[in-house]
mmCIF file of C-alpha atoms and ligand atoms in Angstrom:
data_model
loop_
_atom_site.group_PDB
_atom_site.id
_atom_site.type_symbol
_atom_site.label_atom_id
_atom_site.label_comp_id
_atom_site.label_asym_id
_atom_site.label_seq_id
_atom_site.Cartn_x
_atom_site.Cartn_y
_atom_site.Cartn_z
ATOM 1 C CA UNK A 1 0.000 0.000 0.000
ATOM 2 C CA UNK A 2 1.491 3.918 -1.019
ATOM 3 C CA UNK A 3 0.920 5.944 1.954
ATOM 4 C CA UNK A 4 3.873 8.716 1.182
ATOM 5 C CA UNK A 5 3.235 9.097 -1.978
ATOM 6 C CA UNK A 6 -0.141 8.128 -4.520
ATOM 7 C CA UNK A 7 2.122 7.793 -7.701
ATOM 8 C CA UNK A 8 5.781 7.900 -7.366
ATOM 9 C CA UNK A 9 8.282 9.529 -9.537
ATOM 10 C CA UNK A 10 9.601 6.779 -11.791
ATOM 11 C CA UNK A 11 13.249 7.007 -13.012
ATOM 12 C CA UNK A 12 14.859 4.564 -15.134
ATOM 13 C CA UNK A 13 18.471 4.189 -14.964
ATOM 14 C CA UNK A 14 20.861 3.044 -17.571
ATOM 15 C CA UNK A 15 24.222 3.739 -19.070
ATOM 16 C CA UNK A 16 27.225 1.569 -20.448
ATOM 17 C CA UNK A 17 29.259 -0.804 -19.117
ATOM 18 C CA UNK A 18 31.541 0.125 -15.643
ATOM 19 C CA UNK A 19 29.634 3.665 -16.596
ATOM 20 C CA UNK A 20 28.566 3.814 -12.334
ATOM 21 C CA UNK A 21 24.490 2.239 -12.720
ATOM 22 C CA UNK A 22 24.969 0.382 -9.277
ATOM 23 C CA UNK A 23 27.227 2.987 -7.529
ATOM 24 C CA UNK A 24 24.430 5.799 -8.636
ATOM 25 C CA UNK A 25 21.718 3.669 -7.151
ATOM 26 C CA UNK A 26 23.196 2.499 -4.138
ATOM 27 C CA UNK A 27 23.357 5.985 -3.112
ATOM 28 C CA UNK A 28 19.580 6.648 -4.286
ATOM 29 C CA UNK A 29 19.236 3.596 -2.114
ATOM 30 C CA UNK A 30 20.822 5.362 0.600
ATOM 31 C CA UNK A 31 18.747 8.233 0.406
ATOM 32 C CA UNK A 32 15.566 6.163 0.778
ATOM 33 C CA UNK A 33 14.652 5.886 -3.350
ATOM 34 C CA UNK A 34 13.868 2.016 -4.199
ATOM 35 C CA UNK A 35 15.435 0.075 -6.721
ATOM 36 C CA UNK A 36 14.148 -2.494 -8.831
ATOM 37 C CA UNK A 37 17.118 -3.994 -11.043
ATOM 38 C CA UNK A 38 15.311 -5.614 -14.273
ATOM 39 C CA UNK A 39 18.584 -7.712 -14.274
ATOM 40 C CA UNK A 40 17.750 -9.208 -10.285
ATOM 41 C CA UNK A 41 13.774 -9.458 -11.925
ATOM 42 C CA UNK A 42 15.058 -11.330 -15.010
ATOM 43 C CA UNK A 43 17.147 -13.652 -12.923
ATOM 44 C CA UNK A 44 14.150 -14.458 -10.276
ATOM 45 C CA UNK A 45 12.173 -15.624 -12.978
ATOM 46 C CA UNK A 46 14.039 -18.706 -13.613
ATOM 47 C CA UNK A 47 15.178 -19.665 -10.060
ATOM 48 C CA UNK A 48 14.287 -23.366 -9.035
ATOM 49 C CA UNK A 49 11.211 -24.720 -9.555
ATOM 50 C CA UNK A 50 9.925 -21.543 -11.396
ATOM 51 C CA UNK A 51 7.227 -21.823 -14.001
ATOM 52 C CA UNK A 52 9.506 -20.230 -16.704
ATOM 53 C CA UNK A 53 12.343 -22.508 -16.260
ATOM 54 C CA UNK A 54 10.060 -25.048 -16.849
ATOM 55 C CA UNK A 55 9.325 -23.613 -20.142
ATOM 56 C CA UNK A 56 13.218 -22.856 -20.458
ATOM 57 C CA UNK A 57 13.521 -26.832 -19.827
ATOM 58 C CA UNK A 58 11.067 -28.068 -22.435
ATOM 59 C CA UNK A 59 12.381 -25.400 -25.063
ATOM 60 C CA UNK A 60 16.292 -26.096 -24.726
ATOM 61 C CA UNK A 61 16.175 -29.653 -22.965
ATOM 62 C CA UNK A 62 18.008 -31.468 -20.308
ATOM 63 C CA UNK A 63 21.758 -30.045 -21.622
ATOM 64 C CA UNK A 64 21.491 -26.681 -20.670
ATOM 65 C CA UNK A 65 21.179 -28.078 -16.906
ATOM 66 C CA UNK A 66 23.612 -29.307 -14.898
ATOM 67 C CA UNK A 67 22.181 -30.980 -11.687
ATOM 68 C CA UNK A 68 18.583 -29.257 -12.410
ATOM 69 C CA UNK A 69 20.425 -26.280 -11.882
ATOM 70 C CA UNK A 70 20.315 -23.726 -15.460
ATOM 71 C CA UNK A 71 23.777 -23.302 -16.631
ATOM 72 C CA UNK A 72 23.280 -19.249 -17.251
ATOM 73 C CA UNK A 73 26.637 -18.997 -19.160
ATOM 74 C CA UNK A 74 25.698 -21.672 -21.770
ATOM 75 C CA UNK A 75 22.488 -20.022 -22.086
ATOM 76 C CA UNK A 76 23.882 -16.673 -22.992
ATOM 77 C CA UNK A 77 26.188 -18.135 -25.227
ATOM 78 C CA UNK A 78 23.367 -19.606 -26.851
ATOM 79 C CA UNK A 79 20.891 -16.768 -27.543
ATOM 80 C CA UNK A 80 24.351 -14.473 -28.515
ATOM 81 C CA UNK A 81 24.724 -16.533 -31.504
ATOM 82 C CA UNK A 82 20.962 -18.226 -32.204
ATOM 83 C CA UNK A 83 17.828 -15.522 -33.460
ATOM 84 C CA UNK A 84 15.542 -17.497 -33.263
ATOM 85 C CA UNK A 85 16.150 -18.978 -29.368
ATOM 86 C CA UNK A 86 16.933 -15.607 -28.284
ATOM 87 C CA UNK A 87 13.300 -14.114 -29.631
ATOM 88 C CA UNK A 88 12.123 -17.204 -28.207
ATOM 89 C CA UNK A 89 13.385 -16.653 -24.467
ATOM 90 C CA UNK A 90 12.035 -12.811 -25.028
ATOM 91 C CA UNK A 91 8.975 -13.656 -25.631
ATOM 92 C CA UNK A 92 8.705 -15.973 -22.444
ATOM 93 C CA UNK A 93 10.503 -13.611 -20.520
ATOM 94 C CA UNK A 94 9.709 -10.006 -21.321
ATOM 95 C CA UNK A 95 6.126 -9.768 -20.412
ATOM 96 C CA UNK A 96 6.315 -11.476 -16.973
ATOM 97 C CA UNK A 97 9.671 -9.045 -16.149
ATOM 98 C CA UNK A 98 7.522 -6.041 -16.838
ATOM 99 C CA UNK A 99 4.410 -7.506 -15.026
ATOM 100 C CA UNK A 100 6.541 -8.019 -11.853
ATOM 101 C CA UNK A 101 8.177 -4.812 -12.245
ATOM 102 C CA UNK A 102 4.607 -2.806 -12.096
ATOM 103 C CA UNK A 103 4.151 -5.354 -8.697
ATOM 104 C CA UNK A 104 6.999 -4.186 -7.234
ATOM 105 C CA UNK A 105 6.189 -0.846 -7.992
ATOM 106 C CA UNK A 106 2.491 -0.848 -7.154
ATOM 107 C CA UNK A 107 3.600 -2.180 -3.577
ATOM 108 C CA UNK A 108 6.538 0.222 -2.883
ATOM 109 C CA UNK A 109 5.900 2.922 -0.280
ATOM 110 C CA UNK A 110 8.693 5.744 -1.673
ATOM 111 C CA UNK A 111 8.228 8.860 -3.225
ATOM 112 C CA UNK A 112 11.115 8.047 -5.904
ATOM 113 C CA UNK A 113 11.592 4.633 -7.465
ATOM 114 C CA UNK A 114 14.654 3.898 -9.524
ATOM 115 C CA UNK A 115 14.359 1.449 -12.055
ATOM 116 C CA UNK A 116 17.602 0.006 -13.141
ATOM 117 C CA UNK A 117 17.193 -1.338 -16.964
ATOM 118 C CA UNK A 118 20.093 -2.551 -19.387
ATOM 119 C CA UNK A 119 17.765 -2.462 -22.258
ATOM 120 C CA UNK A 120 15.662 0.328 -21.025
ATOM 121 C CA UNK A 121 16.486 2.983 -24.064
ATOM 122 C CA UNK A 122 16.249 -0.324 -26.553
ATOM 123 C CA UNK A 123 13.309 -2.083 -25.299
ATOM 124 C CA UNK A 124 9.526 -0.367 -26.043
ATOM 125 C CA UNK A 125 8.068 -2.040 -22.918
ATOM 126 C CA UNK A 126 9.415 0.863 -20.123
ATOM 127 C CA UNK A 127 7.045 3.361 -21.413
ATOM 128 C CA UNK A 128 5.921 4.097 -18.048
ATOM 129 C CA UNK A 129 9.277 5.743 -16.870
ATOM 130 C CA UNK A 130 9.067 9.577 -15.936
ATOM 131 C CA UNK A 131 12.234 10.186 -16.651
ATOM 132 C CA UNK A 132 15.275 8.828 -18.300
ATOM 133 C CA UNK A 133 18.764 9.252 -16.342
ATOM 134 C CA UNK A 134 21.670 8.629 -17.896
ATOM 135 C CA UNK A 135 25.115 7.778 -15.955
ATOM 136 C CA UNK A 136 28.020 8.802 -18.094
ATOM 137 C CA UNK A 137 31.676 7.951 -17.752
ATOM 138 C CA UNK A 138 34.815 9.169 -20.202
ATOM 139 C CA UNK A 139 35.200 5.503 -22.493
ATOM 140 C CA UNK A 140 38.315 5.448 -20.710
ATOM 141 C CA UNK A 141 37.380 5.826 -17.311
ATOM 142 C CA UNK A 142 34.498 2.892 -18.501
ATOM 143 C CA UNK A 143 37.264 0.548 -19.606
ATOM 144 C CA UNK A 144 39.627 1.062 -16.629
ATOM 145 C CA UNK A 145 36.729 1.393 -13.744
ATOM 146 C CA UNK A 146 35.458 -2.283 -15.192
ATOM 147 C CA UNK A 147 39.416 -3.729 -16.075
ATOM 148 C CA UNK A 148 39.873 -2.901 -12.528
ATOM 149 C CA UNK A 149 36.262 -3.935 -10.597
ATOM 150 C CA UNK A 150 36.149 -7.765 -13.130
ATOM 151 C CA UNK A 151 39.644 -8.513 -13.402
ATOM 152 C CA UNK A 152 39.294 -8.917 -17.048
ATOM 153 C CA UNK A 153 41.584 -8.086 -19.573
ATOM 154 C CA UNK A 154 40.941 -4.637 -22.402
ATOM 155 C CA UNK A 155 39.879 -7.144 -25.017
ATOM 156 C CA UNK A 156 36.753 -8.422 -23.200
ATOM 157 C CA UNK A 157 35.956 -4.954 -21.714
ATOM 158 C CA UNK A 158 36.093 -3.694 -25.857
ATOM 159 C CA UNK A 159 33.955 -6.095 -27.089
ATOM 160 C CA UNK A 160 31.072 -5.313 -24.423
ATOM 161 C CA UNK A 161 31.108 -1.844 -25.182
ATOM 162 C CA UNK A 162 31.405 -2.613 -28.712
ATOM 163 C CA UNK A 163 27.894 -4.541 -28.324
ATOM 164 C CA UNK A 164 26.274 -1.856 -26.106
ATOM 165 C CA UNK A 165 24.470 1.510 -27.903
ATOM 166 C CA UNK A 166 26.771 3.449 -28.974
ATOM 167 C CA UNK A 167 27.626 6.446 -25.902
ATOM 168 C CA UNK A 168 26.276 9.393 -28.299
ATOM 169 C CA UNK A 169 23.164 7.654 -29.077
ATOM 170 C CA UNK A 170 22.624 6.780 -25.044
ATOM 171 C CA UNK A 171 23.064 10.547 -24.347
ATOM 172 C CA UNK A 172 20.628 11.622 -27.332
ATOM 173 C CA UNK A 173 18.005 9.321 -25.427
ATOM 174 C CA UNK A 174 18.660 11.347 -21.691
ATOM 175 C CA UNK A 175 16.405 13.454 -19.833
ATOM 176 C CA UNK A 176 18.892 14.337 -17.063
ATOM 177 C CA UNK A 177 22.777 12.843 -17.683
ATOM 178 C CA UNK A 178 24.560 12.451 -14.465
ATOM 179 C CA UNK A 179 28.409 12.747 -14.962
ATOM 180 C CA UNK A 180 30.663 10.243 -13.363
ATOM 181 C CA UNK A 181 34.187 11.478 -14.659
ATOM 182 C CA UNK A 182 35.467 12.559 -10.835
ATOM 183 C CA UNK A 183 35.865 11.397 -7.527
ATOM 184 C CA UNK A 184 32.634 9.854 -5.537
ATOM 185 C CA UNK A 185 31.778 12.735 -3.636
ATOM 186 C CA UNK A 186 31.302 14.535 -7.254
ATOM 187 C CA UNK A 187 29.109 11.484 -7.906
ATOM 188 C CA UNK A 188 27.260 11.821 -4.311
ATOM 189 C CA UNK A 189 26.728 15.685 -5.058
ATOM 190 C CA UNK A 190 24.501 14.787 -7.741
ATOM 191 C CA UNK A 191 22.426 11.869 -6.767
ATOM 192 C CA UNK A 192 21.426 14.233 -3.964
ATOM 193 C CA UNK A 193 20.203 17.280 -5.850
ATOM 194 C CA UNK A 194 18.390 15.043 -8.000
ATOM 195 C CA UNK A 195 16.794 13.027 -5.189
ATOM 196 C CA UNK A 196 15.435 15.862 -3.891
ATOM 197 C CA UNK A 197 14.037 17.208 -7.214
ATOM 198 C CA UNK A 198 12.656 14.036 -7.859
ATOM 199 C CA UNK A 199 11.140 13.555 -4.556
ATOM 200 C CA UNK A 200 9.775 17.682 -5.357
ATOM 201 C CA UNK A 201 8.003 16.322 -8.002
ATOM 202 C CA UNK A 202 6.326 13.546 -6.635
ATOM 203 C CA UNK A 203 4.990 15.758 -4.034
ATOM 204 C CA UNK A 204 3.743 18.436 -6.029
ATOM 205 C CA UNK A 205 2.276 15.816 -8.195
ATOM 206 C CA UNK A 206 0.496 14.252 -5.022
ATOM 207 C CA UNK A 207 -1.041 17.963 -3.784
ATOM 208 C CA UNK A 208 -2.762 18.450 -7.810
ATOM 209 C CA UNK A 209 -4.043 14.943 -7.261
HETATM 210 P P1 ATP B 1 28.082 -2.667 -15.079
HETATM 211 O O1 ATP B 1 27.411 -2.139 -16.295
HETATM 212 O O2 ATP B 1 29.273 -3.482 -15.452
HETATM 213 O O3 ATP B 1 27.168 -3.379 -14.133
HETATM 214 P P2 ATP B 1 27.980 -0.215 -13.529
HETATM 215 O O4 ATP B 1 27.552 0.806 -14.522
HETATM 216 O O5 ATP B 1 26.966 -0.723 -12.582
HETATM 217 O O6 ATP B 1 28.704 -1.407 -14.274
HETATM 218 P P3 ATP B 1 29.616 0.324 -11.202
HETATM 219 O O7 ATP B 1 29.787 -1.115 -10.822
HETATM 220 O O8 ATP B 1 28.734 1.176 -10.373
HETATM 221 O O9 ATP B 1 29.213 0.435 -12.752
HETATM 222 O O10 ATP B 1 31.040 1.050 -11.273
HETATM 223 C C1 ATP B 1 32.153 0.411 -11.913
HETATM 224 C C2 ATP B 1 33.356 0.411 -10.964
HETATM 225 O O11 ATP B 1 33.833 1.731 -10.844
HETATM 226 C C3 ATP B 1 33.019 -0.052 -9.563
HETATM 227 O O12 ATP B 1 34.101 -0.775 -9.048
HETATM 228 C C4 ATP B 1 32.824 1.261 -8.788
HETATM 229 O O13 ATP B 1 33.135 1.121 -7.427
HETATM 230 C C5 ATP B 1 33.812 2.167 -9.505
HETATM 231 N N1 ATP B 1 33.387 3.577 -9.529
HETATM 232 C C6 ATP B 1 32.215 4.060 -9.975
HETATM 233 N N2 ATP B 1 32.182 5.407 -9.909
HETATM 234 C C7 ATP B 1 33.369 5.772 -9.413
HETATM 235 C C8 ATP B 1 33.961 7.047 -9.083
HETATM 236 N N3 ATP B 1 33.319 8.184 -9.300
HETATM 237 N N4 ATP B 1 35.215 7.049 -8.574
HETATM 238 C C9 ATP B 1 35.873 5.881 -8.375
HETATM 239 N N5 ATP B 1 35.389 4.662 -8.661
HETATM 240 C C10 ATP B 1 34.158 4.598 -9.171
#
């Protein structure tokens, strides 16, 4: 039940890879915004026993298990390099992520939800976002931040960003572009003026009814 706020101010969050997504919303976290990660959502939805990995079982068969336990990695491997599984697994998947992320967000009690989307600029189904936020890093900053955090070497960091939008694009899509190319208390700084403009809004929004 909403009690703060009738209709909260919905932001959805994206930006490339190592680009600061979970640092920005641990601090909106912090600040009492709620997050919903579509990634967390995605990966719920075919934990044990779930009606979806059912489907996932019938579709790809017993190989893509090991133990009755889904082998994620083989199944990202798959639907990188075969269309028609990868439309398939969309299909099953899409509509039930965006019918638990309304859940979610029809039970939350904040002001300001944060909704945390890889494919949120690509995908048509997060139409019901009030605002698109943007965290941008330097591409360099992006490759050394994530060479750093993963252990992983320049090649593999390249060919992610390679496959992401391209950083232009992203920022043609923002509403409000927060810039992570200094220290964290730069980053802090920001996430707080915008929580409290966001939470602003929702309030004003809650006195016109
Ligand atoms: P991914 O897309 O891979 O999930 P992300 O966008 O969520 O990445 P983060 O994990 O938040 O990015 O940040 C990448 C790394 O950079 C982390 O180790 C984080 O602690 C660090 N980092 C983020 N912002 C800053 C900053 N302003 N100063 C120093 N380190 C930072």
């Amino acid at each position: 039940m909403q009690t703060s706020s009738k209709r909260p101010y919905i932001v959805g969050i994206t930006g490339g890879i190592g680009s600061g997504k979970t640092t920005v919303s641990r601090m909106f976290a912090e600040l009492g915004a709620k997050v919903i990660d579509a990634d967390v959502v995605s990966r719920d939805l075919l934990s044990p026993g779930s009606p979806a990995l059912v489907e996932v079982e019938q579709y790809f068969g017993k190989p893509l298990f090991n133990n009755g336990v889904l082998d994620r990695a083989k199944l990202r491997e798959i639907i990188f390099t075969n269309q028609v599984a990868r439309a398939w697994l969309e299909q099953l998947l899409h509509p039930r992520i965006r019918a638990e992320i309304q859940r979610q967000i029809a039970e939350a009690d904040n002001a300001c939800i944060l909704l945390s989307a890889p494919l949120l600029l690509e995908s048509k189904g997060y139409d019901f976002v009030d605002v698109v936020l943007i965290v941008d890093a330097p591409e360099a900053l992006q490759r050394s931040r994530t060479i750093t955090r993963d252990n992983v070497t320049a090649e593999v960091v390249a060919n992610i960003m390679a496959a992401q939008m391209a950083r232009e694009d992203r920022l043609m899509s923002a509403d409000i572009i927060i810039h992570n190319d200094a220290d964290l208390a730069h980053l802090q700084r920001q996430v707080a003026a915008l929580f409290q403009r966001f939470e602003e809004v929702a309030r004003d929004r809650d006195k016109a009814g």
